[in-house]
Structure formats: C-alpha cells, structure tokens
GROMACS .gro file of C-alpha atoms in nm:
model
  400
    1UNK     CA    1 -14.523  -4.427  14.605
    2UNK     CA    2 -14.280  -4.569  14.400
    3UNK     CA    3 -14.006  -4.831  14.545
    4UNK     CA    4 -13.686  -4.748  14.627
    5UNK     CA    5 -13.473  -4.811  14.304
    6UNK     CA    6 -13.088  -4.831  14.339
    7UNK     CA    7 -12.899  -4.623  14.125
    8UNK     CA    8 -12.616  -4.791  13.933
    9UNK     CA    9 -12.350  -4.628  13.723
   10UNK     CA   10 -12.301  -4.736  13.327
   11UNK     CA   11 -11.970  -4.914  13.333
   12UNK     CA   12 -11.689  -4.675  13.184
   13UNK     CA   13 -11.602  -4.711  12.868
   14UNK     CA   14 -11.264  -4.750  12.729
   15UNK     CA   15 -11.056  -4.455  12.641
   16UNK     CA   16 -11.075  -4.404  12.241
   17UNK     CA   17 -10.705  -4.475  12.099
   18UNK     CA   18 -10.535  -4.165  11.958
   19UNK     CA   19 -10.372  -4.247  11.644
   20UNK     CA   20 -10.065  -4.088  11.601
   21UNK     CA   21  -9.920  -3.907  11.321
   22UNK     CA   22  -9.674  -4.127  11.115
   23UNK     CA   23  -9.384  -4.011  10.897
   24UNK     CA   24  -9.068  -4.123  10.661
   25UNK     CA   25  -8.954  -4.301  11.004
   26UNK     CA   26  -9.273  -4.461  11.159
   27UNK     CA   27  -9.441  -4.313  11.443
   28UNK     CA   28  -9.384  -3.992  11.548
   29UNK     CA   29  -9.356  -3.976  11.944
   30UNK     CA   30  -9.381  -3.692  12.167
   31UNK     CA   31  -9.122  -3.719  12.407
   32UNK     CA   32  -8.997  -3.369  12.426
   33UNK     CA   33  -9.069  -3.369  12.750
   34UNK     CA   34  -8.939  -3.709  12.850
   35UNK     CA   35  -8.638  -3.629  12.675
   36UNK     CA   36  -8.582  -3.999  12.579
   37UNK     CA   37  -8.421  -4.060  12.280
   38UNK     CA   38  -8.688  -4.233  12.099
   39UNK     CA   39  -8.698  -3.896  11.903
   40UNK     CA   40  -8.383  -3.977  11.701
   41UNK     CA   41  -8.455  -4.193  11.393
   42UNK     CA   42  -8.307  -4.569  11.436
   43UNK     CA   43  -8.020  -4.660  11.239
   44UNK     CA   44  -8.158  -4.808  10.967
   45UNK     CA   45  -8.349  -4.481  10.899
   46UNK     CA   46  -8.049  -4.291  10.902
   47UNK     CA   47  -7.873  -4.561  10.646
   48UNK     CA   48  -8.170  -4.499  10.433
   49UNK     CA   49  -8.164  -4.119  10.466
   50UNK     CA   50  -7.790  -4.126  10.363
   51UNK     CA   51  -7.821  -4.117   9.989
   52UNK     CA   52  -8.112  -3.876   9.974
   53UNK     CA   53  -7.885  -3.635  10.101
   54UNK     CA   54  -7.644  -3.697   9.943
   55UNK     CA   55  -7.818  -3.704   9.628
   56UNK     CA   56  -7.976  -3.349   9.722
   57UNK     CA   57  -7.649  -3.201   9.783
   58UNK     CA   58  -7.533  -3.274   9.434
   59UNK     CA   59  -7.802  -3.149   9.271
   60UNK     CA   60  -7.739  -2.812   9.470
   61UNK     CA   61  -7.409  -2.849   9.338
   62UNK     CA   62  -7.480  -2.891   8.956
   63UNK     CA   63  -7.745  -2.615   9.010
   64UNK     CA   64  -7.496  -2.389   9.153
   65UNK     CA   65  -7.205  -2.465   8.854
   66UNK     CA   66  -7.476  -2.413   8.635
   67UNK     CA   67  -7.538  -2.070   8.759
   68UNK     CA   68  -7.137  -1.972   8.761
   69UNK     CA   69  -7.064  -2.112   8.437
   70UNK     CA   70  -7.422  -1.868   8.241
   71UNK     CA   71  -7.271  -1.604   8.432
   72UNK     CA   72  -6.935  -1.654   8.336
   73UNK     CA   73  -7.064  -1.709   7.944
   74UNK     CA   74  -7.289  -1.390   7.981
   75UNK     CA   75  -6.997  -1.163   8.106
   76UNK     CA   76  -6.788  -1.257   7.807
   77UNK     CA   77  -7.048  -1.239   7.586
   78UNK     CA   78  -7.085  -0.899   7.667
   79UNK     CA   79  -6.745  -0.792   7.739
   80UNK     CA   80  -6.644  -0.936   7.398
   81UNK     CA   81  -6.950  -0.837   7.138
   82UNK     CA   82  -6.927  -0.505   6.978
   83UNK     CA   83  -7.242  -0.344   7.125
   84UNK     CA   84  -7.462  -0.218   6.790
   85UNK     CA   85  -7.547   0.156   6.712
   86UNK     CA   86  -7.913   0.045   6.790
   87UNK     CA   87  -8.141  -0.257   6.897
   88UNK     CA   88  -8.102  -0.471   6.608
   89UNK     CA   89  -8.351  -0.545   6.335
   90UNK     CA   90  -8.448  -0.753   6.081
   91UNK     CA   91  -8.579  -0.691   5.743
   92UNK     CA   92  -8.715  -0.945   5.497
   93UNK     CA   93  -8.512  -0.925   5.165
   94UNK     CA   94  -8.817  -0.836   4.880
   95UNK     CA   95  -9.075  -0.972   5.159
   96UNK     CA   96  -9.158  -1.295   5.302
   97UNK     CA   97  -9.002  -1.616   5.181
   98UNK     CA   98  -9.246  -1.850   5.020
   99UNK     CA   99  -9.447  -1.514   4.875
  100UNK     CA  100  -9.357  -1.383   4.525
  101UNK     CA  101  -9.080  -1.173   4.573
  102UNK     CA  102  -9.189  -0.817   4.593
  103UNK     CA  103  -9.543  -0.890   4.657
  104UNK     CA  104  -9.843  -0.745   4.819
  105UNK     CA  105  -9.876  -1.068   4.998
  106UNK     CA  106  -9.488  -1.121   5.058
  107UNK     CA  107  -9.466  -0.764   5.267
  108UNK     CA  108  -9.746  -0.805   5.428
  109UNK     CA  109  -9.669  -1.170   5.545
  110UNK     CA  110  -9.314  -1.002   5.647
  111UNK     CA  111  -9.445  -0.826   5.956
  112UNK     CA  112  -9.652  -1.149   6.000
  113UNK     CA  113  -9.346  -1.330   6.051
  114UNK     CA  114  -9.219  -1.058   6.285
  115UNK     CA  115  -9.014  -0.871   6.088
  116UNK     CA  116  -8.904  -0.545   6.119
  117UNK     CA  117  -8.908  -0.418   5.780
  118UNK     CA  118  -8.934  -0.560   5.427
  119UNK     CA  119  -8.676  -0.443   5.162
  120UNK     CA  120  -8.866  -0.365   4.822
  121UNK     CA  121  -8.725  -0.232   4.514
  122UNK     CA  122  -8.910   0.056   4.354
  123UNK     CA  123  -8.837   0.149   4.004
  124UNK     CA  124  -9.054   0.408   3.717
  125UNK     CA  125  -9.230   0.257   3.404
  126UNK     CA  126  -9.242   0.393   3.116
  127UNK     CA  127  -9.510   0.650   3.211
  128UNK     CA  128  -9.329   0.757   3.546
  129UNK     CA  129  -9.476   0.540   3.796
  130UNK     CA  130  -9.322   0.334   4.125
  131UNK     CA  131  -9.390   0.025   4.032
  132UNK     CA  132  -9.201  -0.277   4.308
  133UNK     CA  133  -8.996  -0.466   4.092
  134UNK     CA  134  -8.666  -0.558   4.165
  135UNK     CA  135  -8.530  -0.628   3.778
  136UNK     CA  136  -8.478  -0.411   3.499
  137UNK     CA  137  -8.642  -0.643   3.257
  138UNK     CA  138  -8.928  -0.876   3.312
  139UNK     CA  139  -8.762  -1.171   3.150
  140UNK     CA  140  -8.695  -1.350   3.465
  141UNK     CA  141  -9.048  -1.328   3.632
  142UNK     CA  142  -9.307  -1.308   3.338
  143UNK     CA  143  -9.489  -1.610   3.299
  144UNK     CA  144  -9.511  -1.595   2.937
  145UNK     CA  145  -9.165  -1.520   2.875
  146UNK     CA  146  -9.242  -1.161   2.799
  147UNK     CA  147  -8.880  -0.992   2.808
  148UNK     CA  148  -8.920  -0.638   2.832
  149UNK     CA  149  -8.738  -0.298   2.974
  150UNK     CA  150  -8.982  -0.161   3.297
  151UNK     CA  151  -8.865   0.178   3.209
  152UNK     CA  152  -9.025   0.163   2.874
  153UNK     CA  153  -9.315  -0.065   2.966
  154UNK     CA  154  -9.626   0.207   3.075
  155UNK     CA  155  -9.806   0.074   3.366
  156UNK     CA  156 -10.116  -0.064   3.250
  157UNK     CA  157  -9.931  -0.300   2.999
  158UNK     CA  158  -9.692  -0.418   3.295
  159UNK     CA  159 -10.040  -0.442   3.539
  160UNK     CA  160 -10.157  -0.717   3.308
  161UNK     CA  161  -9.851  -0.930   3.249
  162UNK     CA  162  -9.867  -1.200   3.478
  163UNK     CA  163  -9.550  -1.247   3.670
  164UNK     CA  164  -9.490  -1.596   3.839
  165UNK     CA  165  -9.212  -1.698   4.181
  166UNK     CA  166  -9.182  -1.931   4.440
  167UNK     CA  167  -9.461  -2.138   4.217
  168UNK     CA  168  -9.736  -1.865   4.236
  169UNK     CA  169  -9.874  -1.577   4.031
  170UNK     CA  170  -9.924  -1.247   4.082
  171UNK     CA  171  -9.887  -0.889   3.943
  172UNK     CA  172  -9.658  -0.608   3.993
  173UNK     CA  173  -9.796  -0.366   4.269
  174UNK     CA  174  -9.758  -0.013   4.248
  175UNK     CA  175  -9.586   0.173   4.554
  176UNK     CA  176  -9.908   0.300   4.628
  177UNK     CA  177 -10.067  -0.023   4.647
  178UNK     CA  178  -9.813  -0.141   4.917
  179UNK     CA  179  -9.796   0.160   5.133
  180UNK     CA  180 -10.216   0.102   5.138
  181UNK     CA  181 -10.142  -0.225   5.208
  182UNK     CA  182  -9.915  -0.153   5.522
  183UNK     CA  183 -10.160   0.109   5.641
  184UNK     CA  184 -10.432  -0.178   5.612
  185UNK     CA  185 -10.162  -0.398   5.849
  186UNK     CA  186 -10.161  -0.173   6.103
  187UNK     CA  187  -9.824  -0.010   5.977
  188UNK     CA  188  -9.665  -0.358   5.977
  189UNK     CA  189  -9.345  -0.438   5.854
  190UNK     CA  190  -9.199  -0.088   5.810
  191UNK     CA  191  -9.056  -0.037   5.431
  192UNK     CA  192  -8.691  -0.019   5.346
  193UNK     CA  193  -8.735   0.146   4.992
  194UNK     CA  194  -8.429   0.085   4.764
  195UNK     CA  195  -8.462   0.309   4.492
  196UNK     CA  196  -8.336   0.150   4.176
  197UNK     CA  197  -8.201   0.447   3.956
  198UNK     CA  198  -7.880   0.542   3.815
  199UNK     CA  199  -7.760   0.951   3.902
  200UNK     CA  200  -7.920   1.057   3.572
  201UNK     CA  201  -8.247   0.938   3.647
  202UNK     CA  202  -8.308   0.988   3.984
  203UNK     CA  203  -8.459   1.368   4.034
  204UNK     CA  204  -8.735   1.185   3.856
  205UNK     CA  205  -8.776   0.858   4.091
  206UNK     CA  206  -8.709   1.066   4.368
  207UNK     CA  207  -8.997   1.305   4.308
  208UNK     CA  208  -9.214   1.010   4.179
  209UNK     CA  209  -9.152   0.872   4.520
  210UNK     CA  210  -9.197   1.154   4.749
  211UNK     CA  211  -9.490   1.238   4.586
  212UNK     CA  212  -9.660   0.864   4.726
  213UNK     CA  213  -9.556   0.946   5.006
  214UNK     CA  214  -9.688   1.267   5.030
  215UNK     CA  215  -9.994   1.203   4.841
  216UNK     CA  216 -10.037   0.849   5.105
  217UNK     CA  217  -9.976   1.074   5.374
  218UNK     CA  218  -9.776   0.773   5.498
  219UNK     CA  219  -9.664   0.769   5.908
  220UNK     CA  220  -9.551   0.423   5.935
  221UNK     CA  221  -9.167   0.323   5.974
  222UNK     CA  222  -8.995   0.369   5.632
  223UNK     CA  223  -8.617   0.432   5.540
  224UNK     CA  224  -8.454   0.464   5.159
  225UNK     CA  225  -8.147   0.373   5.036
  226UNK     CA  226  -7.992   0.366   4.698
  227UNK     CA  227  -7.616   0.314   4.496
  228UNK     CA  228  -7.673   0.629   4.336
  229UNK     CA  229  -7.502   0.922   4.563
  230UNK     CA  230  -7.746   1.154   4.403
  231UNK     CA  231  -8.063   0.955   4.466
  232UNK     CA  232  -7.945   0.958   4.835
  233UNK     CA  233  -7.881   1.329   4.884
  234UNK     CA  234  -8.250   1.425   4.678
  235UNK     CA  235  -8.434   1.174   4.905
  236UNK     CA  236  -8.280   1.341   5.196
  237UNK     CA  237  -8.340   1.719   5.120
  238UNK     CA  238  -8.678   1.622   5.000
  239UNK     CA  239  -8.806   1.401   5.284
  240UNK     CA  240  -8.590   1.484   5.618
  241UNK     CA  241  -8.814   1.292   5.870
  242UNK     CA  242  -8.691   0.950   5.697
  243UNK     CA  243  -8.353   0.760   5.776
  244UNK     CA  244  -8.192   0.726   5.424
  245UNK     CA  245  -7.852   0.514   5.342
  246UNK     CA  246  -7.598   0.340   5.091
  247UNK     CA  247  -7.681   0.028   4.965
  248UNK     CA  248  -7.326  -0.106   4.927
  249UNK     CA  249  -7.377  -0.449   4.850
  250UNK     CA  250  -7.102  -0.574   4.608
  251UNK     CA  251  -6.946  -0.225   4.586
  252UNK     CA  252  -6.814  -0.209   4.989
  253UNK     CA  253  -6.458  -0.130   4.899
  254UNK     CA  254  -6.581   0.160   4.739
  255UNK     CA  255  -6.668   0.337   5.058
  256UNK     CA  256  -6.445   0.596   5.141
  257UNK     CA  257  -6.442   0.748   5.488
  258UNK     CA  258  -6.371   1.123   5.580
  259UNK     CA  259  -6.142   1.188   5.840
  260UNK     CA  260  -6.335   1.271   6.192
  261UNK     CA  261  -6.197   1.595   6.319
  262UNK     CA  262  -6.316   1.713   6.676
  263UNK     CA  263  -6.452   1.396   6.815
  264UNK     CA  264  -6.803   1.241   6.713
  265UNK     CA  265  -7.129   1.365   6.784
  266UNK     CA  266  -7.172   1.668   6.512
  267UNK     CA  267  -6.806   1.659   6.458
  268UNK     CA  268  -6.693   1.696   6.065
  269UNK     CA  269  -6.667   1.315   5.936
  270UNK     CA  270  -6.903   1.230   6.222
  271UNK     CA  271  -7.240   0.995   6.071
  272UNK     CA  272  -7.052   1.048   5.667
  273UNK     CA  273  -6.897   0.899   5.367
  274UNK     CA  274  -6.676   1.060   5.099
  275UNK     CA  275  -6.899   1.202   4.842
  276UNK     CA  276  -6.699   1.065   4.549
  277UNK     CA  277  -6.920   1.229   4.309
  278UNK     CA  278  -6.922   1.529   4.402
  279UNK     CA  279  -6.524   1.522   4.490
  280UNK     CA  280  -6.452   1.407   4.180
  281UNK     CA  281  -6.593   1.745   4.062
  282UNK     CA  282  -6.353   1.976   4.281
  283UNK     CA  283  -6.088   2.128   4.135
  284UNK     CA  284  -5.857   2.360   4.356
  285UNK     CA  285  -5.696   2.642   4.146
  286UNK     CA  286  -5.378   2.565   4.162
  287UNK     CA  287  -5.161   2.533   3.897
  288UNK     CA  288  -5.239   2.123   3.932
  289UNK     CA  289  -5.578   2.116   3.888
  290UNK     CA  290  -5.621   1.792   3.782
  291UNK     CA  291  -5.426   1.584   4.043
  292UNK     CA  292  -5.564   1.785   4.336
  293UNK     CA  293  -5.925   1.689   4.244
  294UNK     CA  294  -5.810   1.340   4.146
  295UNK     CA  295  -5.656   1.307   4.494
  296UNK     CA  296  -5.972   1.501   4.675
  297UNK     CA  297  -6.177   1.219   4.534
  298UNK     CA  298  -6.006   0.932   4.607
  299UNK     CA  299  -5.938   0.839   4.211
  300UNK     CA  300  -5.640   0.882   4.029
  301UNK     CA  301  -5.766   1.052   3.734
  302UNK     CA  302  -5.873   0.729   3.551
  303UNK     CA  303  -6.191   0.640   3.797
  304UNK     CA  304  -5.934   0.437   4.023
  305UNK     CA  305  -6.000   0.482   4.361
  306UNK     CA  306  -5.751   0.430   4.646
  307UNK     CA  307  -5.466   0.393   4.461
  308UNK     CA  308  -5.327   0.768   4.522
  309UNK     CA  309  -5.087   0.830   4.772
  310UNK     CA  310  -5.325   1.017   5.037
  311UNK     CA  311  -5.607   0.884   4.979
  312UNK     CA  312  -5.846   0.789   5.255
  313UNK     CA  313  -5.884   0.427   5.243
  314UNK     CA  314  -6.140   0.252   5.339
  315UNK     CA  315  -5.963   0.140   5.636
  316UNK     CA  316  -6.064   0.515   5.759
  317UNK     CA  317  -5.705   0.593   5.750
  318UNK     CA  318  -5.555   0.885   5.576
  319UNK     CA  319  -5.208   1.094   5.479
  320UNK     CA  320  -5.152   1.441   5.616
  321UNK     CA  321  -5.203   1.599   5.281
  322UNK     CA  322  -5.535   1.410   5.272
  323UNK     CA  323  -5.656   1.557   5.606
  324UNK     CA  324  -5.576   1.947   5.481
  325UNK     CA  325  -5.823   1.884   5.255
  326UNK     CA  326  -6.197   2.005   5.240
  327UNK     CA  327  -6.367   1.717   5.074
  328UNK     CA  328  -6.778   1.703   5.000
  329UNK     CA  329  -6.908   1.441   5.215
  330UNK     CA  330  -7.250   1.264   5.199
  331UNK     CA  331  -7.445   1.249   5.548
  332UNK     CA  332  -7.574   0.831   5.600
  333UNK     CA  333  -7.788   0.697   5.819
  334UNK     CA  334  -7.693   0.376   5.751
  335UNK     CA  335  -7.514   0.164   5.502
  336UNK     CA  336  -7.636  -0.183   5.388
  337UNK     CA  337  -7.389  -0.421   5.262
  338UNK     CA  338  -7.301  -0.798   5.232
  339UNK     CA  339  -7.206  -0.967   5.519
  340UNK     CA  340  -6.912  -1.147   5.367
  341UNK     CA  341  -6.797  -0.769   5.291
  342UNK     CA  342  -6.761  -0.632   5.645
  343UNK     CA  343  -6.472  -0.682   5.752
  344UNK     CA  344  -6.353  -0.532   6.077
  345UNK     CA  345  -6.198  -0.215   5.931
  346UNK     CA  346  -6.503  -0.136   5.760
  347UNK     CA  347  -6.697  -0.172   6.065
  348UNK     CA  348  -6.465  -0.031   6.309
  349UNK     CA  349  -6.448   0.267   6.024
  350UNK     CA  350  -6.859   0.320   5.973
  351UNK     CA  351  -6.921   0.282   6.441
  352UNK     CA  352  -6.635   0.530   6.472
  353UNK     CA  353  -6.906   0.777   6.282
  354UNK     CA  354  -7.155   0.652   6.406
  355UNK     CA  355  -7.334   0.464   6.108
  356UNK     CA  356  -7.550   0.142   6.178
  357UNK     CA  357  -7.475  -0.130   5.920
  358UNK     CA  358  -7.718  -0.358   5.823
  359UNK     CA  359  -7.596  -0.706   5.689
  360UNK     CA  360  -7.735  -0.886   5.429
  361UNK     CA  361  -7.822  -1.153   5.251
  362UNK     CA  362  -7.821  -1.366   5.585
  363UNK     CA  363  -7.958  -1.682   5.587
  364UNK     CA  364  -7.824  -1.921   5.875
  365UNK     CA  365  -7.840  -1.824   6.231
  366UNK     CA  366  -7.522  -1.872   6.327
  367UNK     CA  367  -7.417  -1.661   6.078
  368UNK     CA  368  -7.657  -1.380   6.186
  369UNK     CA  369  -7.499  -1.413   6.574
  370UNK     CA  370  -7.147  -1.357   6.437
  371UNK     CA  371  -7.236  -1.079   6.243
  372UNK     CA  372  -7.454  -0.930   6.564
  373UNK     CA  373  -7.130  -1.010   6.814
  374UNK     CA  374  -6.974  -0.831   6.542
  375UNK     CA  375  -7.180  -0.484   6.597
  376UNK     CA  376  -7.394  -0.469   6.314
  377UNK     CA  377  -7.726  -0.299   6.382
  378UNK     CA  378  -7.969  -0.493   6.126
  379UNK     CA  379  -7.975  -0.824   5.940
  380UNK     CA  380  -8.169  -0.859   5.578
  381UNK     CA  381  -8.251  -1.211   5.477
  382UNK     CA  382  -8.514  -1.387   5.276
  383UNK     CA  383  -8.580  -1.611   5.599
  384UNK     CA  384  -8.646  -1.411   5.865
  385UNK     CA  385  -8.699  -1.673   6.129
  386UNK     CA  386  -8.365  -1.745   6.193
  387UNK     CA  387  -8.260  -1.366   6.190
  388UNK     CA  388  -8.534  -1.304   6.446
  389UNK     CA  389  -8.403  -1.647   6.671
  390UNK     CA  390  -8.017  -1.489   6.669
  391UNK     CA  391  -8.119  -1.138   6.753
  392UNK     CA  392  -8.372  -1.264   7.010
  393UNK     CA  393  -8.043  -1.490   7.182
  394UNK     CA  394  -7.818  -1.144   7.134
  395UNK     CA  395  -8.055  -0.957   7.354
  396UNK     CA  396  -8.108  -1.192   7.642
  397UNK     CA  397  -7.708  -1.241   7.672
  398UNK     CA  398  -7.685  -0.863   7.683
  399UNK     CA  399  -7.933  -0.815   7.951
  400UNK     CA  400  -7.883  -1.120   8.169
   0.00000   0.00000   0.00000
C-alpha cells in the first residue's frame, strides 16, 4: 500500500492584467455604470481639442461656399448662354495642324485628335477629277516652284508634283483616296467637303463629286458647303441624305434673310436664305420690271445689295412691301462663317430659322467659349485642342 500523501493546492496565480484600450485622451475607462465622471476628457484635452474643431468647421464652411458660389456660376452660365441648334462640334480647318494641309495624313490625324470633322477643299483638274487642294494654283505649295492652274493641270501631272507644308512633303490626294482613307479609320473624322467652284462650273464638280460618293458607297458623317448658290442647291437635289450649307466666310453681310411667316418649324423662311441668284432673275410683269426684280433681290439694279428701300437686311428685318413679296429662297443646313463676322443680328437672324452656324478660323480657347456662350453650333480651327477643351467646359456648365 502506498502512504498516505497529503494533497496540497498549486498556489493561485495572479490575475493576468487587462490592458485597456487607449485613445486621443489616454485611457479609456468604463464607468458607464459608475457614472463617475472620469468619462469626460480633462481640461487640457478639451484645450487641445479646441482648434481641431474649429479648424473642421471652417473647412465645412469653405466647402459649403464653394458649393453655392459653382452653383451660382452654373445657373448664370446657363441662364445667360444662347443654347446652340445642336451639341457643338469641331472640325479641323484642311486637317490636323502639324500635317500638310489637306493631307491623307492631316484628316486622318484629325479624328485622332478628336475631332469631329475635317474641312477639305475639293476642286476638278484638268481631266475632271476631285482632287483636295485648297488653291487654285500650285504656286504656293509646289516644292519646285511649279506655278500652275489645277483646272488645267490633268491628274497624273499634278500626282507627281511634289507639294511641300508645315516642313513635309507629300502629294495631292484624290477625293477617293481620302474617303478610302476614312473608311480605313473607322469613319473617323467625318468630312466637311467645301466645293471650290464658281456657278458656271459647278454641275460638273457636283456630279464629279456625287459620283465618289456613289461609286465609294460612302456611310460615314459627311456635309458640303460651297459660295456658289448653285453648287449648294445641285449638291442638295443630288445627294438629300447629306447636310449641305453656305460657306460665308468674308462675304457674311451678304446673307440676306427671308421673312418667317407662320412661326418656325416648316414655316416659309423657316431653315433659309434669300436666293439672290435666283431673285435677281425675277421679274414681275408690271410695267416696272426692272425695279421690282432689283428690289426682290435685294440689289439695286447695279449688284448693290441692301441699299433699296425694302430690302431685307441682314438684320432679318424687312419693309411691308418687302414681305408681299414671293422671293426664291435657298434651304441651309448650316452656314459657316468667320467668327469676327457674327455679330448678334446675324445670329439672332440664322437661330430664329433655325440654322446652326459654325465659326471659324478659331484658334484660342477663350475665343471658342465666347463664340459657344454665343450659340454657335460648331467651331473650325487648325488647332483643334483648344476647340475640343472650350466645348468640353460648355457642356459640363450646361449639365451641372
């Protein structure tokens, strides 16, 4: 048998010490249900505390000034800009800037650069092809000097002069070369196609044109405009599906408005111009022949427009004798004109009708913003980046 062994209990240990959580104050008792007071920071805490908060309080201040004031600026920016026709765009004046003007590269690197559109010029050699050259000679572009008319240049003579701008060489592309090219971009930029003819010669750009187009069986964005009255009315009957319009750069104050009778939206006047041209031509039988279709057309016999008493100005306004007239008008889709042009009766004249107008050649950004604040629709530059920046800015005041 074993002895009789006394059993003895290990001594206790201590209790382990709890740590307590600590915070911007020290320790962090639990006396809620004491109810002491050691749960209120000490004074010196609450001297320390004092600038934080206030600190935080002006910062919700600034942040809330901040807030007023934007909201403030974006309800007069929109209750004082002339809303445009349409979202704005931009299109690149003869392409990208940097690129040869009028270059496969420069359109190309146009919708690159984001823009909308590139402007090109398209003109007929000599053997009735749309060639994209903006002058009527070569002089200024060819790099040796060779001075000749593109009209009486045939297109593979002008395909091997070397034309040099912006420091680099290249050679003139045919229209069907750039609409290939666009295709090859995935339809980017869209093409505004100024068509570079006077009224005598352009049934035959027109056609030379449309035919491209046709034969291209292009479907990417693409508008026309022209000077020539009769250029724009072909291009229209001929090719419905695409927005064409005035290029009144330099010639603005020659833009005579109809008066609208019976509101907008498919009224007569609505979305047109005076067709000088063609008003010039009317001649009401009777007995003053003459001075009726001088006054119809704006012209007082000697090719001097608004200088008749009646005529419609190109403030839009008009005499009674003016509006008893029927006068030819020519249907726009928009009008492209200097920006230095536009002055607020001309704009006020073409929204009223409801014609975008696209303002060109705009180079600073400011400049663009005025002109957007302003109403116009579109913005043609050679730098797009800026035009792009401005209309970008116009936008997120208008929504905000």
């Amino acid at each position: 048998m074993h002895a009789n062994r006394t059993h003895t209990p290990p001594p206790s240990l201590p209790e382990p010490a709890v740590s307590q959580p600590t915070g911007a104050y020290g320790v962090i008792r639990d006396d809620s249900v004491a109810g002491t007071a050691s749960s209120r920071p000490s004074a010196a805490a609450r001297v320390h505390r004092g600038p934080m908060v206030a600190v935080a309080a002006l910062l919700v201040c600034v942040i809330v000034a901040c807030t007023m004031i934007h909201a403030v600026a974006a309800l007069a920016f929109r209750t004082t800009a002339v809303a445009p026709l349409h979202d704005p765009i931009v299109i690149a004046h003869r392409g990208a800037a940097g690129d040869p003007e009028n270059s496969l590269r420069a359109i190309v690197d146009a919708g690159v650069q984001g823009a909308d559109y590139a402007e090109i010029d398209v003109r007929l050699t000599k053997d009735g092809v749309p060639v994209v050259f903006h002058d009527r000679r070569t002089g200024r572009l060819s790099r040796a000097g060779l001075d000749l008319l593109v009209s009486k240049t045939p297109l593979r003579r002008l395909r091997r002069m070397t034309m040099r701008h912006n420091d680099r060489d290249y050679h003139v592309p045919t229209l069907r070369q750039v609409l290939a090219a666009v295709r090859l971009a995935g339809g980017r930029p869209g093409l505004l196609l100024d068509l570079k003819t006077d009224d005598r010669h352009a049934a035959k750009l027109v056609a030379a044109v449309s035919d491209e187009l046709d034969r291209a069986d292009y479907d990417g964005g693409l508008m026309a405009m022209a000077t020539s009255r009769k250029a724009i009315r072909l291009f229209a009957r001929r090719n419905p599906q695409w927005p064409v319009g005035l290029c009144a750069s330099g010639i603005a104050d020659t833009v005579v408005w109809p008066t609208i009778v019976g509101g907008a939206g498919g009224a007569a006047g609505h979305g047109s111009i005076i067709d000088r041209d063609r008003a010039a031509q009317a001649v009401h039988m009777d007995g003053r022949g003459r001075e009726r279709a001088a006054a119809a057309s704006g012209a007082d016999g000697n090719g001097n427009w608004n200088r008749l008493p009646g005529t419609i100005r190109s403030d839009g306004t008009s005499s009674p004798r003016m509006r008893a007239l029927t006068l030819p008008t020519l249907r726009l889709d928009f009008i492209v004109a200097r920006g230095r042009e536009l002055d607020r009766g001309f704009l006020d004249a073409a929204r009223e009708r409801g014609i975008p107008v696209y303002a060109g050649a705009v180079s600073r950004q400011a400049d663009a913003a005025a002109l957007l604040r302003r109403g116009v629709s579109g913005l043609l530059g050679e730098e797009t980046t800026p035009l792009s920046a401005a209309v970008s800015d116009y936008l997120s005041r208008v929504i905000a």
